[in-house]
Amino acid sequence: MSMHSRYRVRPEWIDYNGHLSEGYYVLVFGFATDAVLDEIGVDARYRSTTGCSVYTVEAHVRYLHEVGPDSELDVTSRIVTAAGKKLRICHEMSANGRLVATEELLAVHVDGASGRATQLPEQVARRTAELVEPLPEYAGRSVG
C-alpha cells in the first residue's frame, strides 16, 4: 500500500538557478521517510520507549526534472523490502503531475544503547509485511 504526503517548496529552498536546490529534494524525502516510519509504528513514542530507531545507511536519488518556486510536491512512498533488521523504501516525488525525482533507500533498525543493528520487533515486522509492494522499475540501478 503506497503512502502519500505533500509539501510546499519554501522560498529558502530555491538555489541561484531559480530551482529547488538538490539538498532539499533529500530533505523532503527525509520527511516522507519519517511519515513511513510513523505508519509502521517506529514513531516518536516508539523511539523514546525502546531506545531504538531506524537509520538510513544508503540512498540513491535521481534528479529527473527541475522544480520551481512555490511548487506543491507530492511524494508517493512504498516499502519494497522488510526483512530482519532492514527496510528498503522507494519514494517518488512529483510536481504539477510530473515525476521530478526518485529516492531508493536502505535503512537499518538500530538499538541506540548498543549502537548495533537489531531485528525489527514483531509488531513492526507484521505491519511492514502488510505494506510491502513490488520494486519499481528504477530500483536497484547503480550510479552511472
Short mmCIF file of C-alpha atoms in Angstrom, two decimals:
data_model
loop_
_atom_site.label_atom_id
_atom_site.label_comp_id
_atom_site.label_asym_id
_atom_site.label_seq_id
_atom_site.Cartn_x
_atom_site.Cartn_y
_atom_site.Cartn_z
CA MET A 1 0.00 0.00 0.00
CA SER A 2 1.61 3.25 -1.12
CA MET A 3 1.67 6.17 1.27
CA HIS A 4 1.31 9.78 0.13
CA SER A 5 2.49 13.07 1.57
CA ARG A 6 2.52 16.69 0.34
CA TYR A 7 4.95 19.54 0.84
CA ARG A 8 5.17 23.11 -0.45
CA VAL A 9 8.54 24.38 -1.74
CA ARG A 10 9.72 27.19 0.52
CA PRO A 11 11.50 30.29 -0.85
CA GLU A 12 14.72 29.45 1.06
CA TRP A 13 14.89 26.10 -0.76
CA ILE A 14 15.42 27.80 -4.14
CA ASP A 15 19.02 27.98 -5.41
CA TYR A 16 20.86 30.55 -7.53
CA ASN A 17 19.43 28.96 -10.69
CA GLY A 18 15.87 29.61 -9.55
CA HIS A 19 15.09 25.93 -8.87
CA LEU A 20 14.78 23.61 -5.89
CA SER A 21 18.32 23.03 -4.58
CA GLU A 22 19.41 19.39 -4.60
CA GLY A 23 19.72 19.08 -0.82
CA TYR A 24 16.06 19.99 -0.38
CA TYR A 25 14.92 17.06 -2.50
CA VAL A 26 16.64 14.88 0.11
CA LEU A 27 15.08 16.90 2.96
CA VAL A 28 11.59 16.30 1.55
CA PHE A 29 12.37 12.61 1.03
CA GLY A 30 13.50 12.55 4.68
CA PHE A 31 10.13 13.95 5.75
CA ALA A 32 8.45 11.23 3.66
CA THR A 33 10.62 8.56 5.31
CA ASP A 34 9.52 9.87 8.72
CA ALA A 35 5.88 9.52 7.60
CA VAL A 36 6.53 5.89 6.59
CA LEU A 37 8.17 5.20 9.96
CA ASP A 38 5.18 6.72 11.76
CA GLU A 39 2.86 4.50 9.69
CA ILE A 40 4.70 1.31 10.70
CA GLY A 41 4.92 2.24 14.38
CA VAL A 42 8.52 3.49 14.57
CA ASP A 43 7.34 6.91 15.72
CA ALA A 44 8.49 9.31 18.46
CA ARG A 45 6.82 7.26 21.19
CA TYR A 46 8.44 4.05 19.95
CA ARG A 47 11.87 5.70 19.83
CA SER A 48 11.54 7.16 23.33
CA THR A 49 10.21 3.98 24.96
CA THR A 50 12.51 1.46 23.25
CA GLY A 51 15.66 3.48 22.56
CA CYS A 52 15.57 2.01 19.04
CA SER A 53 15.25 3.81 15.73
CA VAL A 54 15.80 3.35 12.02
CA TYR A 55 18.93 4.76 10.39
CA THR A 56 19.36 5.31 6.67
CA VAL A 57 22.60 3.64 5.59
CA GLU A 58 22.39 4.07 1.82
CA ALA A 59 20.36 6.19 -0.60
CA HIS A 60 20.18 6.68 -4.34
CA VAL A 61 18.48 9.86 -5.58
CA ARG A 62 17.63 10.51 -9.20
CA TYR A 63 17.01 14.16 -10.11
CA LEU A 64 14.78 13.98 -13.18
CA HIS A 65 13.34 17.48 -13.65
CA GLU A 66 13.77 20.94 -12.17
CA VAL A 67 11.27 22.16 -9.59
CA GLY A 68 10.33 25.82 -9.48
CA PRO A 69 9.49 28.16 -6.61
CA ASP A 70 6.27 27.63 -4.66
CA SER A 71 5.64 24.20 -6.23
CA GLU A 72 3.46 21.66 -4.48
CA LEU A 73 5.37 18.39 -4.07
CA ASP A 74 3.55 15.08 -3.89
CA VAL A 75 5.59 12.15 -2.59
CA THR A 76 4.47 8.56 -3.02
CA SER A 77 6.31 6.16 -0.72
CA ARG A 78 6.39 2.39 -0.69
CA ILE A 79 8.14 -0.23 1.35
CA VAL A 80 9.69 -2.72 -1.06
CA THR A 81 11.63 -4.92 1.38
CA ALA A 82 11.14 -5.52 5.09
CA ALA A 83 13.19 -8.36 6.48
CA GLY A 84 15.09 -8.89 9.69
CA LYS A 85 16.86 -5.65 10.51
CA LYS A 86 16.41 -3.94 7.15
CA LEU A 87 13.86 -1.78 5.38
CA ARG A 88 14.09 -0.72 1.77
CA ILE A 89 11.88 2.23 0.85
CA CYS A 90 11.26 3.88 -2.51
CA HIS A 91 9.96 7.45 -2.84
CA GLU A 92 8.68 9.18 -5.97
CA MET A 93 8.35 12.97 -5.97
CA SER A 94 6.01 14.74 -8.38
CA ALA A 95 5.36 18.42 -9.00
CA ASN A 96 2.41 19.57 -11.09
CA GLY A 97 1.67 15.95 -12.02
CA ARG A 98 5.19 15.31 -13.37
CA LEU A 99 7.68 12.88 -11.81
CA VAL A 100 10.66 15.04 -10.79
CA ALA A 101 12.78 12.77 -8.56
CA THR A 102 13.03 9.33 -7.02
CA GLU A 103 14.87 8.01 -4.00
CA GLU A 104 15.62 4.43 -3.07
CA LEU A 105 16.97 3.92 0.41
CA LEU A 106 18.17 1.16 2.65
CA ALA A 107 17.52 1.62 6.35
CA VAL A 108 18.51 -0.46 9.35
CA HIS A 109 16.75 -0.85 12.71
CA VAL A 110 19.25 0.12 15.42
CA ASP A 111 19.32 -0.28 19.20
CA GLY A 112 20.53 3.11 20.44
CA ALA A 113 22.01 1.67 23.65
CA SER A 114 24.33 -0.74 21.88
CA GLY A 115 24.65 1.16 18.60
CA ARG A 116 24.13 -2.15 16.78
CA ALA A 117 21.58 -3.26 14.22
CA THR A 118 18.78 -5.34 15.68
CA GLN A 119 15.71 -7.20 14.42
CA LEU A 120 12.55 -5.23 13.79
CA PRO A 121 10.10 -6.01 16.61
CA GLU A 122 7.32 -8.43 15.74
CA GLN A 123 4.53 -5.82 15.56
CA VAL A 124 6.60 -3.59 13.24
CA ALA A 125 7.65 -6.56 11.10
CA ARG A 126 4.00 -7.60 10.75
CA ARG A 127 2.92 -4.08 9.75
CA THR A 128 5.71 -3.67 7.21
CA ALA A 129 4.95 -7.10 5.71
CA GLU A 130 1.38 -5.90 5.09
CA LEU A 131 2.69 -2.85 3.21
CA VAL A 132 5.40 -4.39 1.02
CA GLU A 133 4.98 -3.66 -2.69
CA PRO A 134 6.89 -4.78 -5.78
CA LEU A 135 10.07 -2.93 -6.72
CA PRO A 136 9.55 -0.01 -9.11
CA GLU A 137 11.45 -0.23 -12.41
CA TYR A 138 14.15 2.23 -11.31
CA ALA A 139 15.05 0.40 -8.08
CA GLY A 140 18.41 -1.35 -7.87
CA ARG A 141 20.13 0.76 -10.51
CA SER A 142 23.69 1.85 -9.99
CA VAL A 143 25.02 5.36 -10.48
CA GLY A 144 26.31 5.92 -13.98
#
